[in-house]
mmCIF file of C-alpha atoms in Angstrom:
data_model
loop_
_atom_site.group_PDB
_atom_site.id
_atom_site.type_symbol
_atom_site.label_atom_id
_atom_site.label_comp_id
_atom_site.label_asym_id
_atom_site.label_seq_id
_atom_site.Cartn_x
_atom_site.Cartn_y
_atom_site.Cartn_z
ATOM 1 C CA MET A 205 23.224 29.167 10.760
ATOM 2 C CA GLY A 206 25.515 31.188 12.976
ATOM 3 C CA LYS A 207 28.469 30.654 10.643
ATOM 4 C CA LYS A 208 28.615 29.526 7.081
ATOM 5 C CA ILE A 209 29.342 25.830 6.705
ATOM 6 C CA SER A 210 33.011 25.323 6.035
ATOM 7 C CA LYS A 211 34.096 24.253 2.566
ATOM 8 C CA ASP A 212 36.254 21.202 2.620
ATOM 9 C CA HIS A 213 36.927 19.316 -0.573
ATOM 10 C CA THR A 214 37.801 16.040 1.109
ATOM 11 C CA PRO A 215 36.439 13.430 -1.330
ATOM 12 C CA HIS A 216 33.401 11.441 -0.272
ATOM 13 C CA ASN A 217 31.473 8.818 -2.217
ATOM 14 C CA LEU A 218 27.953 10.063 -1.785
ATOM 15 C CA LEU A 219 27.165 12.852 0.659
ATOM 16 C CA PRO A 220 28.442 16.440 0.688
ATOM 17 C CA ILE A 221 30.230 15.859 3.995
ATOM 18 C CA THR A 222 33.814 15.695 5.187
ATOM 19 C CA GLN A 223 35.776 12.667 6.313
ATOM 20 C CA ASN A 224 35.379 13.342 10.034
ATOM 21 C CA LEU A 225 31.571 13.382 9.714
ATOM 22 C CA THR A 226 31.640 10.343 7.429
ATOM 23 C CA LYS A 227 33.625 8.490 10.103
ATOM 24 C CA ALA A 228 31.249 9.586 12.875
ATOM 25 C CA ILE A 229 28.190 8.399 10.924
ATOM 26 C CA SER A 230 29.864 5.070 10.146
ATOM 27 C CA GLU A 231 30.734 4.515 13.827
ATOM 28 C CA TRP A 232 27.187 5.447 14.842
ATOM 29 C CA GLN A 233 25.812 2.864 12.382
ATOM 30 C CA ASP A 234 28.125 0.221 13.872
ATOM 31 C CA TRP A 235 26.921 1.184 17.352
ATOM 32 C CA LEU A 236 23.278 0.882 16.261
ATOM 33 C CA ARG A 237 23.975 -2.500 14.697
ATOM 34 C CA HIS A 238 26.156 -4.125 17.373
ATOM 35 C CA VAL A 239 25.282 -2.373 20.635
ATOM 36 C CA ARG A 240 21.629 -1.417 20.140
ATOM 37 C CA ARG A 241 21.001 -4.536 18.006
ATOM 38 C CA GLY A 242 19.054 -2.461 15.491
ATOM 39 C CA SER A 243 17.654 -4.261 12.455
ATOM 40 C CA GLU A 244 19.052 -3.540 9.012
ATOM 41 C CA HIS A 245 15.701 -1.994 8.101
ATOM 42 C CA THR A 246 16.026 0.450 11.022
ATOM 43 C CA ILE A 247 19.625 1.311 10.134
ATOM 44 C CA ILE A 248 18.689 1.945 6.491
ATOM 45 C CA SER A 249 15.845 4.235 7.612
ATOM 46 C CA TYR A 250 18.157 6.136 9.972
ATOM 47 C CA THR A 251 20.787 6.469 7.243
ATOM 48 C CA THR A 252 18.193 7.900 4.857
ATOM 49 C CA ASP A 253 17.205 10.488 7.486
ATOM 50 C CA ILE A 254 20.775 11.557 8.254
ATOM 51 C CA SER A 255 21.550 11.743 4.518
ATOM 52 C CA HIS A 256 18.634 14.099 3.902
ATOM 53 C CA PHE A 257 19.669 16.214 6.885
ATOM 54 C CA CYS A 258 23.270 16.545 5.701
ATOM 55 C CA THR A 259 22.246 17.265 2.111
ATOM 56 C CA PHE A 260 19.959 20.063 3.314
ATOM 57 C CA LEU A 261 22.694 21.557 5.513
ATOM 58 C CA SER A 262 25.099 21.541 2.574
ATOM 59 C CA GLU A 263 22.616 23.363 0.340
ATOM 60 C CA HIS A 264 21.617 25.685 3.171
ATOM 61 C CA GLY A 265 25.192 26.595 4.043
ATOM 62 C CA GLY A 266 26.838 26.332 0.658
ATOM 63 C CA GLY A 267 29.553 23.740 1.165
ATOM 64 C CA ARG A 268 30.552 20.389 2.593
ATOM 65 C CA VAL A 269 29.341 19.739 6.120
ATOM 66 C CA ASN A 270 31.871 18.766 8.769
ATOM 67 C CA LEU A 271 31.453 17.466 12.292
ATOM 68 C CA GLN A 272 32.127 20.824 13.900
ATOM 69 C CA ASP A 273 29.315 22.401 11.858
ATOM 70 C CA LEU A 274 26.815 20.153 13.633
ATOM 71 C CA GLY A 275 27.948 21.604 16.940
ATOM 72 C CA LYS A 276 27.295 25.148 15.682
ATOM 73 C CA LEU A 277 23.760 24.621 14.412
ATOM 74 C CA GLU A 278 21.069 26.853 15.883
ATOM 75 C CA ALA A 279 17.396 26.118 16.426
ATOM 76 C CA LYS A 280 16.485 28.201 13.365
ATOM 77 C CA ASP A 281 18.658 25.966 11.139
ATOM 78 C CA ILE A 282 16.921 22.821 12.333
ATOM 79 C CA ARG A 283 13.499 24.436 11.915
ATOM 80 C CA ALA A 284 14.477 25.385 8.364
ATOM 81 C CA TRP A 285 15.276 21.723 7.668
ATOM 82 C CA LEU A 286 11.923 20.646 9.089
ATOM 83 C CA ALA A 287 10.154 23.293 6.996
ATOM 84 C CA SER A 288 11.906 22.027 3.852
ATOM 85 C CA ARG A 289 10.268 18.640 4.393
ATOM 86 C CA MET A 290 6.782 19.970 4.944
ATOM 87 C CA HIS A 291 5.384 19.424 1.453
ATOM 88 C CA ALA A 292 7.574 16.509 0.399
ATOM 89 C CA PHE A 293 7.175 14.170 3.387
ATOM 90 C CA GLU A 294 4.408 12.913 5.634
ATOM 91 C CA ALA A 295 4.404 14.382 9.137
ATOM 92 C CA SER A 296 5.096 10.920 10.571
ATOM 93 C CA SER A 297 8.188 10.592 8.366
ATOM 94 C CA THR A 298 9.485 13.994 9.459
ATOM 95 C CA ALA A 299 8.839 13.188 13.124
ATOM 96 C CA ARG A 300 10.856 9.983 12.734
ATOM 97 C CA ALA A 301 13.651 11.860 10.927
ATOM 98 C CA LEU A 302 13.888 14.394 13.763
ATOM 99 C CA SER A 303 14.047 11.523 16.241
ATOM 100 C CA THR A 304 16.877 10.013 14.179
ATOM 101 C CA ILE A 305 18.888 13.258 14.229
ATOM 102 C CA LYS A 306 18.370 13.578 17.991
ATOM 103 C CA SER A 307 19.578 9.992 18.383
ATOM 104 C CA PHE A 308 22.735 10.825 16.412
ATOM 105 C CA TYR A 309 23.376 13.914 18.543
ATOM 106 C CA ARG A 310 22.885 11.918 21.750
ATOM 107 C CA TYR A 311 25.411 9.382 20.473
ATOM 108 C CA LEU A 312 27.953 12.126 19.656
ATOM 109 C CA GLU A 313 27.458 13.644 23.105
ATOM 110 C CA LYS A 314 27.962 10.293 24.851
ATOM 111 C CA GLN A 315 31.153 9.772 22.854
ATOM 112 C CA GLY A 316 32.385 13.192 23.953
ATOM 113 C CA THR A 317 32.598 14.293 20.310
ATOM 114 C CA LEU A 318 30.356 17.351 20.472
ATOM 115 C CA LYS A 319 27.401 18.808 22.332
ATOM 116 C CA ASN A 320 24.580 20.931 20.954
ATOM 117 C CA SER A 321 21.444 21.355 23.055
ATOM 118 C CA ALA A 322 19.575 23.233 20.308
ATOM 119 C CA ILE A 323 18.368 20.035 18.644
ATOM 120 C CA PHE A 324 16.707 18.827 21.860
ATOM 121 C CA HIS A 325 14.533 21.938 22.142
ATOM 122 C CA ILE A 326 12.915 21.306 18.771
ATOM 123 C CA ARG A 327 9.516 19.663 18.670
ATOM 124 C CA GLY A 328 8.428 17.583 15.722
ATOM 125 C CA PRO A 329 5.216 18.077 13.763
ATOM 126 C CA LYS A 330 1.934 17.183 15.421
ATOM 127 C CA LEU A 331 0.755 13.776 14.313
ATOM 128 C CA LYS A 332 -2.778 12.659 13.790
ATOM 129 C CA LYS A 333 -3.327 9.570 15.887
ATOM 130 C CA ALA A 334 -4.671 7.047 13.438
ATOM 131 C CA LEU A 335 -7.079 4.639 15.040
ATOM 132 C CA PRO A 336 -6.418 0.951 14.470
ATOM 133 C CA LYS A 337 -8.521 -0.402 11.612
ATOM 134 C CA ALA A 338 -10.142 -3.622 12.743
ATOM 135 C CA LEU A 339 -12.356 -5.984 10.792
ATOM 136 C CA ALA A 340 -15.847 -6.879 11.869
ATOM 137 C CA VAL A 341 -16.092 -10.302 13.489
ATOM 138 C CA GLU A 342 -18.010 -11.575 10.449
ATOM 139 C CA GLN A 343 -15.294 -10.322 8.087
ATOM 140 C CA ALA A 344 -12.547 -11.993 10.132
ATOM 141 C CA GLU A 345 -14.456 -15.280 10.124
ATOM 142 C CA GLN A 346 -15.024 -15.006 6.370
ATOM 143 C CA ALA A 347 -11.295 -14.438 5.822
ATOM 144 C CA LEU A 348 -10.396 -17.485 7.915
ATOM 145 C CA GLU A 349 -12.854 -19.629 5.953
ATOM 146 C CA THR A 350 -11.432 -18.511 2.596
ATOM 147 C CA ILE A 351 -7.668 -18.061 3.087
ATOM 148 C CA GLY A 352 -7.084 -21.817 2.822
ATOM 149 C CA THR A 353 -8.604 -22.138 -0.659
ATOM 150 C CA GLN A 354 -6.411 -19.919 -2.832
ATOM 151 C CA HIS A 355 -3.589 -22.278 -3.849
ATOM 152 C CA ASP A 356 -3.431 -25.445 -5.912
ATOM 153 C CA GLU A 357 -1.051 -27.028 -3.381
ATOM 154 C CA GLU A 358 -2.980 -28.065 -0.296
ATOM 155 C CA TRP A 359 -0.015 -27.713 2.064
ATOM 156 C CA VAL A 360 0.346 -24.042 1.089
ATOM 157 C CA ASN A 361 -3.361 -23.503 1.792
ATOM 158 C CA LYS A 362 -2.881 -25.049 5.221
ATOM 159 C CA ARG A 363 0.208 -22.892 5.828
ATOM 160 C CA ASP A 364 -1.651 -19.665 5.032
ATOM 161 C CA LEU A 365 -4.569 -20.678 7.229
ATOM 162 C CA ALA A 366 -2.258 -21.574 10.116
ATOM 163 C CA LEU A 367 -0.434 -18.245 9.812
ATOM 164 C CA LEU A 368 -3.618 -16.165 9.710
ATOM 165 C CA VAL A 369 -5.202 -18.097 12.578
ATOM 166 C CA LEU A 370 -2.020 -17.539 14.604
ATOM 167 C CA ILE A 371 -1.933 -13.783 13.932
ATOM 168 C CA TYR A 372 -5.637 -13.297 14.654
ATOM 169 C CA GLY A 373 -5.928 -15.897 17.411
ATOM 170 C CA CYS A 374 -2.859 -14.719 19.361
ATOM 171 C CA GLY A 375 -2.594 -11.049 18.328
ATOM 172 C CA LEU A 376 0.881 -11.399 16.803
ATOM 173 C CA ARG A 377 2.736 -9.079 14.498
ATOM 174 C CA ILE A 378 3.545 -10.836 11.215
ATOM 175 C CA SER A 379 7.257 -10.454 11.991
ATOM 176 C CA GLU A 380 6.730 -12.259 15.304
ATOM 177 C CA ALA A 381 4.819 -15.097 13.647
ATOM 178 C CA LEU A 382 7.384 -15.561 10.875
ATOM 179 C CA SER A 383 10.292 -15.550 13.344
ATOM 180 C CA LEU A 384 8.944 -18.695 15.042
ATOM 181 C CA THR A 385 10.891 -21.906 14.582
ATOM 182 C CA TYR A 386 9.765 -25.512 14.683
ATOM 183 C CA LYS A 387 10.822 -25.861 18.329
ATOM 184 C CA ASP A 388 8.500 -22.950 19.201
ATOM 185 C CA ILE A 389 5.367 -24.928 18.314
ATOM 186 C CA PRO A 390 3.234 -24.726 21.450
ATOM 187 C CA GLN A 391 2.999 -27.991 23.361
ATOM 188 C CA GLY A 392 0.811 -26.577 26.110
ATOM 189 C CA ASP A 393 -1.711 -23.763 26.252
ATOM 190 C CA SER A 394 0.700 -20.856 25.757
ATOM 191 C CA LEU A 395 3.345 -19.607 23.366
ATOM 192 C CA THR A 396 6.413 -17.488 24.182
ATOM 193 C CA ILE A 397 6.832 -14.606 21.742
ATOM 194 C CA THR A 398 9.880 -12.378 21.331
ATOM 195 C CA GLY A 399 8.609 -8.959 20.309
ATOM 196 C CA LYS A 400 10.009 -5.474 19.852
ATOM 197 C CA GLY A 401 13.177 -4.757 21.806
ATOM 198 C CA ASN A 402 13.651 -8.509 22.303
ATOM 199 C CA LYS A 403 10.994 -8.407 25.031
ATOM 200 C CA GLN A 404 9.318 -11.737 25.640
ATOM 201 C CA ARG A 405 5.688 -12.325 26.476
ATOM 202 C CA ALA A 406 3.493 -15.388 26.891
ATOM 203 C CA VAL A 407 0.269 -15.555 24.910
ATOM 204 C CA PRO A 408 -2.472 -18.157 25.334
ATOM 205 C CA VAL A 409 -3.018 -20.478 22.390
ATOM 206 C CA LEU A 410 -6.522 -21.552 21.408
ATOM 207 C CA PRO A 411 -7.074 -25.182 20.368
ATOM 208 C CA MET A 412 -7.982 -24.046 16.833
ATOM 209 C CA VAL A 413 -4.556 -22.357 16.553
ATOM 210 C CA LYS A 414 -2.728 -25.502 17.682
ATOM 211 C CA ASP A 415 -4.826 -27.653 15.338
ATOM 212 C CA ALA A 416 -4.188 -25.395 12.329
ATOM 213 C CA ILE A 417 -0.413 -25.407 12.953
ATOM 214 C CA ALA A 418 -0.356 -29.193 13.433
ATOM 215 C CA ASP A 419 -2.370 -29.683 10.248
ATOM 216 C CA TYR A 420 0.048 -27.500 8.272
ATOM 217 C CA VAL A 421 3.187 -29.138 9.710
ATOM 218 C CA SER A 422 1.938 -32.637 8.890
ATOM 219 C CA ALA A 423 1.158 -31.591 5.306
ATOM 220 C CA CYS A 424 4.387 -29.635 4.654
ATOM 221 C CA PRO A 425 6.634 -31.545 2.210
ATOM 222 C CA TYR A 426 9.850 -30.131 3.675
ATOM 223 C CA PRO A 427 11.537 -31.768 6.693
ATOM 224 C CA PHE A 428 11.780 -29.725 9.892
ATOM 225 C CA THR A 429 14.610 -29.490 12.382
ATOM 226 C CA ALA A 430 14.333 -27.741 15.743
ATOM 227 C CA ALA A 431 15.853 -24.573 14.260
ATOM 228 C CA SER A 432 13.847 -24.617 11.013
ATOM 229 C CA PRO A 433 11.545 -21.662 10.344
ATOM 230 C CA LEU A 434 8.008 -22.732 11.186
ATOM 231 C CA PHE A 435 6.492 -21.047 8.149
ATOM 232 C CA ILE A 436 8.143 -22.068 4.893
ATOM 233 C CA GLY A 437 7.812 -20.852 1.314
ATOM 234 C CA LYS A 438 7.377 -23.032 -1.739
ATOM 235 C CA ARG A 439 11.155 -23.301 -2.195
ATOM 236 C CA GLY A 440 11.735 -24.565 1.322
ATOM 237 C CA MET A 441 13.104 -21.308 2.744
ATOM 238 C CA GLN A 442 11.605 -19.045 5.408
ATOM 239 C CA LEU A 443 8.351 -17.535 4.161
ATOM 240 C CA ASP A 444 8.746 -13.984 2.860
ATOM 241 C CA PRO A 445 6.146 -11.686 4.478
ATOM 242 C CA ALA A 446 5.524 -10.113 1.049
ATOM 243 C CA ILE A 447 4.203 -13.473 -0.197
ATOM 244 C CA PHE A 448 1.627 -13.644 2.568
ATOM 245 C CA GLN A 449 0.719 -9.983 2.122
ATOM 246 C CA LEU A 450 0.058 -10.717 -1.558
ATOM 247 C CA GLN A 451 -2.292 -13.537 -0.569
ATOM 248 C CA LEU A 452 -4.184 -11.170 1.696
ATOM 249 C CA ARG A 453 -4.556 -8.668 -1.153
ATOM 250 C CA LYS A 454 -6.058 -11.439 -3.283
ATOM 251 C CA LEU A 455 -8.318 -12.398 -0.396
ATOM 252 C CA ARG A 456 -9.323 -8.774 0.055
ATOM 253 C CA ALA A 457 -10.344 -8.525 -3.591
ATOM 254 C CA ALA A 458 -12.213 -11.850 -3.543
ATOM 255 C CA LEU A 459 -14.231 -10.995 -0.422
ATOM 256 C CA ASN A 460 -14.543 -7.241 -1.050
ATOM 257 C CA LEU A 461 -12.833 -6.485 2.256
ATOM 258 C CA PRO A 462 -11.555 -2.986 3.161
ATOM 259 C CA GLU A 463 -8.231 -1.737 1.764
ATOM 260 C CA SER A 464 -6.948 -1.762 5.336
ATOM 261 C CA THR A 465 -7.138 -5.577 5.468
ATOM 262 C CA THR A 466 -3.454 -6.327 6.081
ATOM 263 C CA PRO A 467 -1.786 -8.827 8.417
ATOM 264 C CA HIS A 468 -1.622 -6.081 11.045
ATOM 265 C CA ALA A 469 -5.379 -5.501 10.733
ATOM 266 C CA PHE A 470 -5.935 -8.990 12.119
ATOM 267 C CA ARG A 471 -3.767 -8.126 15.133
ATOM 268 C CA HIS A 472 -5.905 -4.996 15.611
ATOM 269 C CA SER A 473 -9.029 -7.126 15.216
ATOM 270 C CA PHE A 474 -7.776 -9.510 17.916
ATOM 271 C CA ALA A 475 -7.513 -6.610 20.384
ATOM 272 C CA THR A 476 -10.759 -4.901 19.371
ATOM 273 C CA HIS A 477 -12.810 -8.085 19.497
ATOM 274 C CA LEU A 478 -11.361 -8.989 22.912
ATOM 275 C CA LEU A 479 -12.249 -5.542 24.234
ATOM 276 C CA SER A 480 -15.764 -5.787 22.813
ATOM 277 C CA ALA A 481 -16.188 -9.132 24.568
ATOM 278 C CA GLY A 482 -15.235 -7.633 27.930
ATOM 279 C CA GLY A 483 -11.449 -8.027 27.998
ATOM 280 C CA ASP A 484 -9.615 -5.517 30.228
ATOM 281 C CA LEU A 485 -7.002 -3.141 28.882
ATOM 282 C CA ARG A 486 -4.136 -4.344 31.074
ATOM 283 C CA SER A 487 -4.546 -7.936 29.904
ATOM 284 C CA ILE A 488 -4.789 -6.874 26.268
ATOM 285 C CA GLN A 489 -1.672 -4.733 26.719
ATOM 286 C CA GLU A 490 0.221 -7.795 27.943
ATOM 287 C CA LEU A 491 -1.063 -9.959 25.099
ATOM 288 C CA LEU A 492 -0.085 -7.420 22.445
ATOM 289 C CA GLY A 493 3.305 -6.670 23.995
ATOM 290 C CA HIS A 494 2.689 -2.918 24.181
ATOM 291 C CA ALA A 495 5.230 -1.097 26.327
ATOM 292 C CA SER A 496 2.707 1.624 27.193
ATOM 293 C CA LEU A 497 -0.932 1.313 28.182
ATOM 294 C CA SER A 498 -1.662 4.479 26.177
ATOM 295 C CA THR A 499 -0.941 2.528 22.993
ATOM 296 C CA THR A 500 -3.513 -0.093 23.959
ATOM 297 C CA GLN A 501 -6.048 2.590 24.930
ATOM 298 C CA ARG A 502 -6.510 3.452 21.256
ATOM 299 C CA TYR A 503 -8.708 0.385 21.027
ATOM 300 C CA THR A 504 -11.218 1.902 23.441
ATOM 301 C CA HIS A 505 -11.799 4.662 20.880
ATOM 302 C CA VAL A 506 -12.364 2.072 18.163
ATOM 303 C CA ASP A 507 -14.881 0.274 20.343
ATOM 304 C CA LYS A 508 -16.699 3.523 21.240
ATOM 305 C CA THR A 509 -16.861 4.444 17.555
ATOM 306 C CA ARG A 510 -18.498 1.126 16.737
ATOM 307 C CA LEU A 511 -20.958 1.511 19.603
ATOM 308 C CA MET A 512 -21.979 4.958 18.362
ATOM 309 C CA GLU A 513 -22.447 3.660 14.824
ATOM 310 C CA ALA A 514 -24.628 0.832 16.112
ATOM 311 C CA TYR A 515 -26.593 3.307 18.228
ATOM 312 C CA LYS A 516 -27.198 5.640 15.278
ATOM 313 C CA ASN A 517 -28.261 2.755 13.056
ATOM 314 C CA ALA A 518 -30.521 1.015 15.554
ATOM 315 C CA HIS A 519 -31.952 3.555 17.990
ATOM 316 C CA PRO A 520 -35.381 4.804 16.914
ATOM 317 C CA ARG A 521 -34.600 8.338 18.085
ATOM 318 C CA ALA A 522 -31.100 8.528 16.612
#
């Protein structure tokens, strides 16, 4: 650091930072919450990243960190922070943390509080691009046949089946499926989904999806209003995703499915199976709600991998 971090004994509840930086972080959190409409989960993650950054700077410089210190940071200071995370954090976590710090600096610059271009010249760690883990068609079918047999209460079995059929049949994220309300039940052949960034997309709905939802709704003992969550827990409240994830873990154990069999794996399976059946990338991109085609292109690698495995297993000269 060009200059040693100033020592200021202004009291603060948690972090080794001064009041002016505490105020700036608090205002940034309010901006994320009310202007950017960030979720509480996102804000908690960002706060964790900024806390680690400030704690490191305090230890690195030997005192409380103030707002002006952030303006004096050099590239070597930021690289030292990244290096300190190397063995304690996954590369993906560090890449996200760097993105968080850059976001905070951009906010401070827009507010006219300070400007420091050093942070924007720093590149995060290289990430391994993990390929989506899809189930085989037979495994997906086996899961659909079994998911509705795990509870004593029949309406809960029908709920779990409807939810899994919806995720796999429409390629939804679990958060998208659980955010649906009773009024969202598809009346026609499509369903409007609000995805990441509040972007809406229309997805086609197969008859088996509509039938499974209708079967669950008719069996559910709780009354629905237009604004009621579509998927309800045993106590009549919106279904907690952790409850459904637990059911999938039980299903995974019962059917000896891969460890990667999560709700998101069925979304991946939706895309991979469509591609294998001749679906084009642009259409699949629209169905999944991907902002970039490059995200969807990962599924071509999955499909090629499966083709090569089949070739090696079946070709007499392989």
